[in-house]
Amino acid sequence: MKHVHLLGATGSIGVQTLDIIRSNPDYFRLGSLSFGKNVASAAEAANEFCPPVIGAGSLEAARELKHLLTYSPDIIPGDEGLQACARAGNRGDVLVNAVMGRVGLEPTLTAMRSGKTIAIANKETLVTAGHLVKQLQLETGVDILPVDSEHSAIYQCLHGKKQDVNSLILTASGGSFRDKSREQLQGVTVDEALNHPNWSMGAKITIDSATMMNKGLEVIEAHWLFDMPYEKIDVLLHSESIVHSMVEYVDGSVMAHLGTPDMRVPIQYALTCPDRMPIKGSRPLKLWEAGTLHFKELDLKRYKAFELALEAGKAGGSMPTVLNAANESAVDMFLKGNITFLEIDELVDRALEQHERIAEPDLEQIIDIDRETRIRTAAQASG
Ligand code: NDP
Ligand code: MG
């Protein structure tokens, strides 16, 4: 029996993680869950799985939740709620980090210190402070397993062998606007941007896919997860999202991971690997139905956000922290209708330009830089 602690239980990845736990009651038990604002969904999940610890996004959400529960767990509000979930249970338990954004960083570090395996969907944590997570992994020896589909694919193609690798090849669907030129992006709406062709995901990552920032964040994520230099990480456009990513070896062989786009596959693999289990209702891949698979090189001029992410990743130090904070802030403003789509990467660009790089920021510096960048990005948008 594996005890799972789930940050972001009310989100897209969170709900699919609960689905896997529900389908396999003999294998998994929910040790704790956290949510942000969605009290109704959190109450439903809590009453079904009865985790003894719950983290709520705010005091108000915690109070509201209490009235809807049929049992009496510890409900802890605010960031401390995420920390409580990260500390709950025992060594050897798994923390699924499916919260959105930088807020996932501290609970990841806490869970690692408490000896938990980390199944990480929350890429912002690795982007903003990859070096701190990596350092702590060396100290604690805990496993960090990828949930992001590309990284799960690479993990499965690697078999732990890194020395014979020529390159990691991440595939990118191209997002909602893949058939538009940069000029045609002027004036696109929030609803259009939220309409992803292949995946149904949370709002922030769907916008990140449309700007291609998501792929940039994923390159940085791959750099830290697989300890791979940026020169050995490539990206290829692949519109069908069937090849989830590839590894090219020194002898020219390319190992690819294929499947229908279904996030439950990488989520479950992170919970069961190296074993596999059937997934209820998942459609096996029938390649003859797809017929043809398309691959294309990425045009950096078209995808400015991707280029910015790559530069920030390579520059390292505090640059990825700024990249992530400015992007989170800009995407939030776009979703609220306060800025245009093209302003997202303009604001990120400006934030990076204005920042004076710190080579090895500690946690306190990262939190400060994150906060200051958000404030500056919001001020610049309204100014
Ligand atoms: P969603 O927006 O669907 O869900 C986010 C979750 O985090 C919700 O449970 C939300 O709570 C909670 N949350 C958000 N902000 C806070 C906060 N400040 N404090 C506490 N809880 C908070 O996102 P996704 O599930 O799509 O994505 C989650 C992470 O996984 C992201 O990092 C994303 O990049 C990554 N990912 C997602 C994929 C996908 O298919 N969706 C694929 C690969 C990676 P509430 O809703 O209750 O407010
Ligand atoms: Mg991905």
Tab-separated table of C-alpha atoms and ligand atoms in Angstrom:
chain	number	residue	atom	x	y	z
A	1	MET	CA	0.000	0.000	0.000
A	2	LYS	CA	1.495	3.341	-1.074
A	3	HIS	CA	0.457	6.523	0.739
A	4	VAL	CA	0.047	9.445	-1.626
A	5	HIS	CA	0.053	13.115	-0.583
A	6	LEU	CA	-1.495	15.300	-3.239
A	7	LEU	CA	-0.835	19.017	-3.659
A	8	GLY	CA	-3.355	20.644	-6.011
A	9	ALA	CA	-6.028	17.943	-5.714
A	10	THR	CA	-8.699	20.119	-7.375
A	11	GLY	CA	-6.699	20.817	-10.545
A	12	SER	CA	-6.404	18.989	-13.843
A	13	ILE	CA	-3.497	16.749	-12.751
A	14	GLY	CA	-4.903	16.480	-9.214
A	15	VAL	CA	-8.286	15.145	-10.353
A	16	GLN	CA	-6.609	12.613	-12.659
A	17	THR	CA	-4.360	11.500	-9.795
A	18	LEU	CA	-7.451	10.928	-7.650
A	19	ASP	CA	-8.917	8.899	-10.490
A	20	ILE	CA	-5.888	6.581	-10.381
A	21	ILE	CA	-6.109	6.222	-6.600
A	22	ARG	CA	-9.858	5.527	-6.877
A	23	SER	CA	-9.276	2.803	-9.480
A	24	ASN	CA	-6.615	1.062	-7.375
A	25	PRO	CA	-7.798	1.053	-3.751
A	26	ASP	CA	-5.577	-1.946	-2.945
A	27	TYR	CA	-2.432	-0.086	-4.015
A	28	PHE	CA	-2.925	3.538	-3.001
A	29	ARG	CA	-4.254	5.513	-0.070
A	30	LEU	CA	-4.559	9.291	0.082
A	31	GLY	CA	-2.550	10.575	3.065
A	32	SER	CA	-3.275	14.273	2.551
A	33	LEU	CA	-4.581	16.683	-0.025
A	34	SER	CA	-4.298	20.388	-0.670
A	35	PHE	CA	-6.427	22.753	-2.707
A	36	GLY	CA	-6.574	26.484	-3.401
A	37	LYS	CA	-10.043	27.997	-3.757
A	38	ASN	CA	-12.280	25.242	-5.095
A	39	VAL	CA	-13.999	24.252	-1.834
A	40	ALA	CA	-16.761	22.182	-3.469
A	41	SER	CA	-14.335	19.914	-5.340
A	42	ALA	CA	-12.055	19.640	-2.320
A	43	ALA	CA	-15.001	18.614	-0.121
A	44	GLU	CA	-16.067	15.951	-2.577
A	45	ALA	CA	-12.554	14.497	-2.767
A	46	ALA	CA	-12.038	14.699	0.987
A	47	ASN	CA	-15.335	12.962	1.810
A	48	GLU	CA	-14.526	10.190	-0.645
A	49	PHE	CA	-10.878	9.539	0.342
A	50	CYS	CA	-10.885	10.801	3.963
A	51	PRO	CA	-7.261	11.990	4.143
A	52	PRO	CA	-6.365	12.939	7.739
A	53	VAL	CA	-4.602	16.173	6.689
A	54	ILE	CA	-5.935	18.863	4.353
A	55	GLY	CA	-4.221	22.062	3.198
A	56	ALA	CA	-6.617	24.856	2.182
A	57	GLY	CA	-5.646	27.906	0.113
A	58	SER	CA	-6.932	30.394	2.702
A	59	LEU	CA	-8.549	30.687	6.121
A	60	GLU	CA	-11.883	31.338	4.470
A	61	ALA	CA	-11.592	28.231	2.260
A	62	ALA	CA	-10.635	26.159	5.326
A	63	ARG	CA	-13.708	27.386	7.247
A	64	GLU	CA	-16.070	26.759	4.342
A	65	LEU	CA	-14.644	23.280	3.812
A	66	LYS	CA	-15.112	22.284	7.454
A	67	HIS	CA	-18.901	22.674	7.125
A	68	LEU	CA	-19.037	20.353	4.124
A	69	LEU	CA	-17.073	17.440	5.570
A	70	THR	CA	-18.482	14.206	6.931
A	71	TYR	CA	-15.370	13.548	9.087
A	72	SER	CA	-12.868	15.648	11.060
A	73	PRO	CA	-9.415	15.947	9.477
A	74	ASP	CA	-6.772	18.543	10.382
A	75	ILE	CA	-7.436	21.460	8.037
A	76	ILE	CA	-4.536	23.877	7.773
A	77	PRO	CA	-4.930	27.136	5.816
A	78	GLY	CA	-2.462	29.074	3.643
A	79	ASP	CA	1.065	28.114	2.626
A	80	GLU	CA	1.386	26.238	5.932
A	81	GLY	CA	-1.318	23.886	4.603
A	82	LEU	CA	0.915	22.876	1.696
A	83	GLN	CA	3.768	22.379	4.165
A	84	ALA	CA	1.581	20.229	6.432
A	85	CYS	CA	0.742	17.929	3.498
A	86	ALA	CA	4.435	17.765	2.604
A	87	ARG	CA	5.266	16.719	6.192
A	88	ALA	CA	2.289	14.360	6.691
A	89	GLY	CA	2.634	10.574	6.751
A	90	ASN	CA	5.916	8.682	6.762
A	91	ARG	CA	9.259	8.349	5.013
A	92	GLY	CA	8.833	6.467	1.756
A	93	ASP	CA	5.406	7.986	1.026
A	94	VAL	CA	4.925	9.798	-2.291
A	95	LEU	CA	4.198	13.478	-2.728
A	96	VAL	CA	2.438	14.281	-5.997
A	97	ASN	CA	3.128	17.953	-6.578
A	98	ALA	CA	0.333	19.083	-8.898
A	99	VAL	CA	-0.036	22.589	-7.594
A	100	MET	CA	0.327	25.391	-10.136
A	101	GLY	CA	3.227	27.812	-9.814
A	102	ARG	CA	6.224	28.734	-7.671
A	103	VAL	CA	4.190	28.167	-4.537
A	104	GLY	CA	5.091	24.478	-4.983
A	105	LEU	CA	8.769	25.057	-4.181
A	106	GLU	CA	8.870	25.060	-0.363
A	107	PRO	CA	6.579	22.033	0.083
A	108	THR	CA	8.742	20.102	-2.383
A	109	LEU	CA	11.834	20.824	-0.295
A	110	THR	CA	9.967	19.912	2.895
A	111	ALA	CA	8.695	16.621	1.458
A	112	MET	CA	12.207	15.733	0.319
A	113	ARG	CA	13.565	16.415	3.801
A	114	SER	CA	10.860	14.162	5.237
A	115	GLY	CA	12.045	11.321	2.993
A	116	LYS	CA	9.222	11.282	0.459
A	117	THR	CA	9.521	10.337	-3.174
A	118	ILE	CA	8.501	13.312	-5.290
A	119	ALA	CA	6.269	12.825	-8.328
A	120	ILE	CA	6.605	16.239	-9.903
A	121	ALA	CA	4.109	17.832	-12.263
A	122	ASN	CA	4.811	21.322	-10.888
A	123	LYS	CA	7.519	22.371	-13.365
A	124	GLU	CA	7.675	25.938	-11.982
A	125	THR	CA	9.457	24.541	-8.917
A	126	LEU	CA	12.293	23.089	-10.991
A	127	VAL	CA	12.511	26.178	-13.175
A	128	THR	CA	12.626	28.645	-10.325
A	129	ALA	CA	15.060	26.775	-8.077
A	130	GLY	CA	16.353	23.686	-9.874
A	131	HIS	CA	19.769	23.961	-8.249
A	132	LEU	CA	18.278	23.904	-4.719
A	133	VAL	CA	16.123	20.875	-5.495
A	134	LYS	CA	19.072	19.090	-7.085
A	135	GLN	CA	21.345	19.864	-4.121
A	136	LEU	CA	18.752	18.565	-1.659
A	137	GLN	CA	18.253	15.457	-3.751
A	138	LEU	CA	21.975	14.714	-3.476
A	139	GLU	CA	21.793	15.226	0.292
A	140	THR	CA	18.611	13.217	0.926
A	141	GLY	CA	18.838	10.602	-1.832
A	142	VAL	CA	15.076	10.771	-2.478
A	143	ASP	CA	13.737	9.998	-5.948
A	144	ILE	CA	12.199	12.718	-8.096
A	145	LEU	CA	9.967	11.172	-10.736
A	146	PRO	CA	8.563	13.103	-13.684
A	147	VAL	CA	4.816	13.469	-14.276
A	148	ASP	CA	5.086	15.857	-17.228
A	149	SER	CA	4.434	13.628	-20.262
A	150	GLU	CA	7.625	14.567	-22.149
A	151	HIS	CA	9.818	13.930	-19.130
A	152	SER	CA	8.058	10.700	-18.283
A	153	ALA	CA	8.691	9.611	-21.884
A	154	ILE	CA	12.383	10.483	-21.633
A	155	TYR	CA	12.653	8.796	-18.231
A	156	GLN	CA	11.219	5.616	-19.740
A	157	CYS	CA	13.498	5.776	-22.807
A	158	LEU	CA	16.596	6.431	-20.690
A	159	HIS	CA	16.504	3.437	-18.359
A	160	GLY	CA	18.856	5.365	-16.115
A	161	LYS	CA	21.609	5.332	-18.766
A	162	LYS	CA	22.835	8.863	-19.342
A	163	GLN	CA	26.391	8.344	-20.468
A	164	ASP	CA	25.495	7.031	-23.953
A	165	VAL	CA	23.065	9.809	-24.791
A	166	ASN	CA	23.558	12.199	-27.713
A	167	SER	CA	20.475	14.266	-27.013
A	168	LEU	CA	17.058	14.400	-25.398
A	169	ILE	CA	14.387	15.367	-27.912
A	170	LEU	CA	11.257	16.925	-26.438
A	171	THR	CA	8.213	17.076	-28.678
A	172	ALA	CA	5.901	20.087	-28.768
A	173	SER	CA	2.372	20.183	-30.156
A	174	GLY	CA	2.663	23.903	-30.904
A	175	GLY	CA	-0.346	24.846	-28.751
A	176	SER	CA	-3.531	26.677	-29.681
A	177	PHE	CA	-1.948	29.045	-32.212
A	178	ARG	CA	0.423	26.718	-34.001
A	179	ASP	CA	-1.088	27.566	-37.398
A	180	LYS	CA	-0.844	31.325	-36.893
A	181	SER	CA	2.090	33.579	-37.747
A	182	ARG	CA	3.376	35.980	-35.080
A	183	GLU	CA	1.567	38.864	-36.847
A	184	GLN	CA	-1.709	36.950	-36.636
A	185	LEU	CA	-1.369	36.725	-32.839
A	186	GLN	CA	-2.254	40.381	-32.486
A	187	GLY	CA	-5.591	40.574	-30.721
A	188	VAL	CA	-6.187	36.843	-30.084
A	189	THR	CA	-8.611	36.301	-27.198
A	190	VAL	CA	-8.305	34.400	-23.909
A	191	ASP	CA	-10.881	31.854	-25.073
A	192	GLU	CA	-8.970	31.207	-28.289
A	193	ALA	CA	-5.734	30.759	-26.338
A	194	LEU	CA	-7.420	28.327	-23.919
A	195	ASN	CA	-8.489	26.066	-26.773
A	196	HIS	CA	-5.607	23.551	-26.905
A	197	PRO	CA	-5.782	21.128	-29.862
A	198	ASN	CA	-4.592	17.940	-28.074
A	199	TRP	CA	-4.654	18.267	-24.281
A	200	SER	CA	-7.187	19.439	-21.708
A	201	MET	CA	-5.174	21.119	-18.936
A	202	GLY	CA	-5.278	23.923	-16.381
A	203	ALA	CA	-5.500	27.502	-17.683
A	204	LYS	CA	-1.924	28.602	-16.969
A	205	ILE	CA	-0.195	25.705	-18.713
A	206	THR	CA	-2.587	26.009	-21.667
A	207	ILE	CA	-1.515	29.638	-22.154
A	208	ASP	CA	2.129	28.586	-21.666
A	209	SER	CA	1.616	26.051	-24.468
A	210	ALA	CA	0.205	28.736	-26.748
A	211	THR	CA	3.195	31.052	-26.173
A	212	MET	CA	5.563	28.024	-26.231
A	213	MET	CA	6.901	29.172	-22.857
A	214	ASN	CA	5.776	25.731	-21.678
A	215	LYS	CA	8.343	24.033	-23.887
A	216	GLY	CA	11.017	26.423	-22.644
A	217	LEU	CA	10.098	25.609	-19.038
A	218	GLU	CA	10.231	21.936	-19.983
A	219	VAL	CA	13.754	22.250	-21.391
A	220	ILE	CA	14.858	23.723	-18.050
A	221	GLU	CA	12.909	20.986	-16.242
A	222	ALA	CA	14.695	18.332	-18.350
A	223	HIS	CA	18.066	19.936	-17.631
A	224	TRP	CA	17.550	19.469	-13.872
A	225	LEU	CA	15.659	16.162	-13.902
A	226	PHE	CA	18.143	14.378	-16.134
A	227	ASP	CA	21.288	16.336	-15.318
A	228	MET	CA	21.720	17.109	-19.008
A	229	PRO	CA	23.543	20.144	-20.492
A	230	TYR	CA	21.337	22.474	-22.558
A	231	GLU	CA	23.351	21.697	-25.695
A	232	LYS	CA	22.029	18.137	-25.498
A	233	ILE	CA	18.338	19.055	-25.264
A	234	ASP	CA	16.417	19.585	-28.500
A	235	VAL	CA	12.795	20.392	-29.278
A	236	LEU	CA	10.790	19.198	-32.255
A	237	LEU	CA	7.300	20.271	-33.295
A	238	HIS	CA	5.012	17.261	-33.519
A	239	SER	CA	1.388	18.177	-34.074
A	240	GLU	CA	-0.267	14.845	-33.161
A	241	SER	CA	1.130	14.566	-29.563
A	242	ILE	CA	1.588	10.817	-30.022
A	243	VAL	CA	5.377	10.662	-29.710
A	244	HIS	CA	5.731	12.130	-26.222
A	245	SER	CA	9.524	12.561	-26.449
A	246	MET	CA	12.677	10.750	-27.546
A	247	VAL	CA	16.245	9.961	-26.598
A	248	GLU	CA	18.968	9.806	-29.224
A	249	TYR	CA	21.933	7.577	-28.329
A	250	VAL	CA	25.549	7.797	-29.497
A	251	ASP	CA	25.095	4.950	-31.984
A	252	GLY	CA	22.341	6.898	-33.747
A	253	SER	CA	19.476	4.855	-32.286
A	254	VAL	CA	16.462	6.893	-31.228
A	255	MET	CA	14.166	5.568	-28.510
A	256	ALA	CA	10.703	7.102	-28.494
A	257	HIS	CA	7.740	6.813	-26.149
A	258	LEU	CA	4.357	6.717	-27.883
A	259	GLY	CA	0.791	6.774	-26.643
A	260	THR	CA	-2.538	8.536	-26.961
A	261	PRO	CA	-2.516	11.890	-25.148
A	262	ASP	CA	-3.728	10.874	-21.646
A	263	MET	CA	-2.011	12.397	-18.600
A	264	ARG	CA	-3.126	9.498	-16.406
A	265	VAL	CA	-0.438	7.364	-18.072
A	266	PRO	CA	2.569	9.442	-16.898
A	267	ILE	CA	0.876	10.178	-13.543
A	268	GLN	CA	0.319	6.495	-12.858
A	269	TYR	CA	3.778	5.520	-14.078
A	270	ALA	CA	5.320	7.938	-11.583
A	271	LEU	CA	3.363	6.116	-8.856
A	272	THR	CA	4.077	2.539	-9.950
A	273	CYS	CA	7.375	2.533	-11.861
A	274	PRO	CA	9.121	0.340	-12.815
A	275	ASP	CA	5.840	-1.632	-12.759
A	276	ARG	CA	2.828	-0.870	-14.942
A	277	MET	CA	-0.885	-1.333	-14.387
A	278	PRO	CA	-3.890	-1.090	-16.705
A	279	ILE	CA	-5.753	2.232	-16.719
A	280	LYS	CA	-9.545	2.124	-16.781
A	281	GLY	CA	-10.977	3.701	-19.926
A	282	SER	CA	-7.626	4.584	-21.490
A	283	ARG	CA	-7.496	4.114	-25.259
A	284	PRO	CA	-4.570	2.050	-26.517
A	285	LEU	CA	-2.676	3.667	-29.362
A	286	LYS	CA	-3.744	2.503	-32.801
A	287	LEU	CA	-1.048	3.917	-35.047
A	288	TRP	CA	-2.945	3.070	-38.237
A	289	GLU	CA	-5.697	5.453	-37.095
A	290	ALA	CA	-3.159	8.268	-36.835
A	291	GLY	CA	-1.770	7.216	-40.221
A	292	THR	CA	0.934	9.846	-40.560
A	293	LEU	CA	2.997	11.562	-37.883
A	294	HIS	CA	4.427	15.024	-38.570
A	295	PHE	CA	7.669	16.542	-37.259
A	296	LYS	CA	9.066	20.014	-37.863
A	297	GLU	CA	11.919	22.147	-36.549
A	298	LEU	CA	11.056	24.988	-34.201
A	299	ASP	CA	11.298	28.564	-35.512
A	300	LEU	CA	12.803	30.584	-32.651
A	301	LYS	CA	11.678	33.909	-34.162
A	302	ARG	CA	8.068	32.743	-34.102
A	303	TYR	CA	8.250	31.528	-30.515
A	304	LYS	CA	9.939	34.337	-28.624
A	305	ALA	CA	8.915	32.972	-25.206
A	306	PHE	CA	10.711	29.728	-25.944
A	307	GLU	CA	13.864	31.597	-26.904
A	308	LEU	CA	13.712	33.690	-23.711
A	309	ALA	CA	13.340	30.563	-21.583
A	310	LEU	CA	16.265	28.898	-23.276
A	311	GLU	CA	18.469	31.961	-22.728
A	312	ALA	CA	17.413	32.236	-19.084
A	313	GLY	CA	18.026	28.524	-18.532
A	314	LYS	CA	21.500	28.703	-20.047
A	315	ALA	CA	22.364	31.878	-18.101
A	316	GLY	CA	21.288	30.047	-14.925
A	317	GLY	CA	21.584	31.547	-11.437
A	318	SER	CA	18.604	33.780	-10.703
A	319	MET	CA	17.582	34.261	-14.371
A	320	PRO	CA	15.145	31.299	-14.510
A	321	THR	CA	13.545	32.569	-11.273
A	322	VAL	CA	12.861	35.908	-12.965
A	323	LEU	CA	11.648	34.198	-16.130
A	324	ASN	CA	9.166	32.116	-14.191
A	325	ALA	CA	7.897	34.902	-11.928
A	326	ALA	CA	7.424	37.363	-14.801
A	327	ASN	CA	5.670	34.695	-16.833
A	328	GLU	CA	3.327	33.635	-13.999
A	329	SER	CA	2.449	37.271	-13.433
A	330	ALA	CA	1.962	38.061	-17.139
A	331	VAL	CA	-0.145	34.945	-17.814
A	332	ASP	CA	-2.340	35.786	-14.829
A	333	MET	CA	-2.862	39.312	-16.220
A	334	PHE	CA	-3.641	37.941	-19.683
A	335	LEU	CA	-6.198	35.505	-18.243
A	336	LYS	CA	-7.843	38.426	-16.423
A	337	GLY	CA	-8.016	40.395	-19.673
A	338	ASN	CA	-5.555	43.067	-18.514
A	339	ILE	CA	-2.880	42.593	-21.186
A	340	THR	CA	-2.760	41.213	-24.735
A	341	PHE	CA	-1.331	37.847	-25.709
A	342	LEU	CA	1.791	39.335	-27.302
A	343	GLU	CA	2.486	41.393	-24.190
A	344	ILE	CA	3.181	38.198	-22.241
A	345	ASP	CA	6.603	37.581	-23.705
A	346	GLU	CA	7.337	41.309	-23.971
A	347	LEU	CA	6.906	41.617	-20.191
A	348	VAL	CA	9.052	38.540	-19.556
A	349	ASP	CA	11.747	39.938	-21.861
A	350	ARG	CA	11.763	43.264	-19.997
A	351	ALA	CA	11.936	41.577	-16.588
A	352	LEU	CA	14.963	39.536	-17.668
A	353	GLU	CA	16.683	42.597	-19.124
A	354	GLN	CA	16.237	44.602	-15.930
A	355	HIS	CA	17.462	41.908	-13.588
A	356	GLU	CA	20.985	41.732	-12.288
A	357	ARG	CA	21.888	38.051	-12.204
A	358	ILE	CA	22.848	36.374	-8.943
A	359	ALA	CA	24.993	33.293	-9.516
A	360	GLU	CA	23.737	30.961	-6.782
A	361	PRO	CA	20.636	32.371	-5.100
A	362	ASP	CA	19.559	30.710	-1.851
A	363	LEU	CA	15.923	30.044	-0.971
A	364	GLU	CA	15.418	33.417	0.685
A	365	GLN	CA	16.858	35.260	-2.327
A	366	ILE	CA	14.698	33.226	-4.694
A	367	ILE	CA	11.556	34.088	-2.765
A	368	ASP	CA	12.539	37.797	-2.748
A	369	ILE	CA	13.410	37.854	-6.455
A	370	ASP	CA	10.151	36.071	-7.258
A	371	ARG	CA	8.119	38.588	-5.260
A	372	GLU	CA	9.917	41.667	-6.625
A	373	THR	CA	9.666	40.434	-10.221
A	374	ARG	CA	5.913	39.925	-9.911
A	375	ILE	CA	5.433	43.412	-8.481
A	376	ARG	CA	7.595	44.991	-11.190
A	377	THR	CA	5.901	43.030	-13.992
A	378	ALA	CA	2.439	44.066	-12.819
A	379	ALA	CA	3.539	47.701	-12.488
A	380	GLN	CA	5.018	47.707	-15.981
A	381	ALA	CA	1.859	46.289	-17.476
A	382	SER	CA	-0.280	49.012	-15.967
A	383	GLY	CA	2.302	51.767	-16.549
B	1	NDP	P1	-4.742	23.572	-12.517
B	1	NDP	O1	-4.836	25.039	-12.625
B	1	NDP	O2	-5.779	22.737	-13.160
B	1	NDP	O3	-4.667	23.147	-10.975
B	1	NDP	C1	-3.828	23.819	-10.083
B	1	NDP	C2	-4.038	23.281	-8.683
B	1	NDP	O4	-3.233	24.031	-7.788
B	1	NDP	C3	-5.468	23.424	-8.182
B	1	NDP	O5	-5.743	22.370	-7.301
B	1	NDP	C4	-5.430	24.756	-7.442
B	1	NDP	O6	-6.440	24.865	-6.437
B	1	NDP	C5	-4.065	24.670	-6.801
B	1	NDP	N1	-3.477	25.978	-6.540
B	1	NDP	C6	-3.240	26.968	-7.436
B	1	NDP	N2	-2.667	28.020	-6.832
B	1	NDP	C7	-2.539	27.688	-5.524
B	1	NDP	C8	-2.023	28.358	-4.381
B	1	NDP	N3	-1.512	29.599	-4.453
B	1	NDP	N4	-2.036	27.696	-3.196
B	1	NDP	C9	-2.525	26.449	-3.105
B	1	NDP	N5	-3.027	25.773	-4.143
B	1	NDP	C10	-3.037	26.388	-5.338
B	1	NDP	O7	-3.290	23.179	-13.047
B	1	NDP	P2	-2.808	21.830	-13.756
B	1	NDP	O8	-3.302	20.641	-13.016
B	1	NDP	O9	-3.038	21.927	-15.206
B	1	NDP	O10	-1.232	21.961	-13.558
B	1	NDP	C11	-0.598	21.759	-12.309
B	1	NDP	C12	0.907	21.707	-12.534
B	1	NDP	O11	1.198	20.578	-13.364
B	1	NDP	C13	1.463	22.927	-13.272
B	1	NDP	O12	2.736	23.195	-12.791
B	1	NDP	C14	1.538	22.464	-14.723
B	1	NDP	O13	2.541	23.133	-15.454
B	1	NDP	C15	1.884	20.985	-14.537
B	1	NDP	N6	1.479	20.120	-15.656
B	1	NDP	C16	0.157	19.995	-15.981
B	1	NDP	C17	-0.239	19.184	-17.043
B	1	NDP	C18	-1.690	18.996	-17.363
B	1	NDP	O14	-2.012	18.157	-18.228
B	1	NDP	N7	-2.621	19.691	-16.751
B	1	NDP	C19	0.751	18.478	-17.866
B	1	NDP	C20	2.101	18.629	-17.401
B	1	NDP	C21	2.444	19.426	-16.340
B	1	NDP	P3	-7.932	25.447	-6.726
B	1	NDP	O15	-8.321	25.010	-8.090
B	1	NDP	O16	-8.727	24.797	-5.635
B	1	NDP	O17	-7.843	26.936	-6.559
B	2	MG	MG	4.469	18.611	-20.954
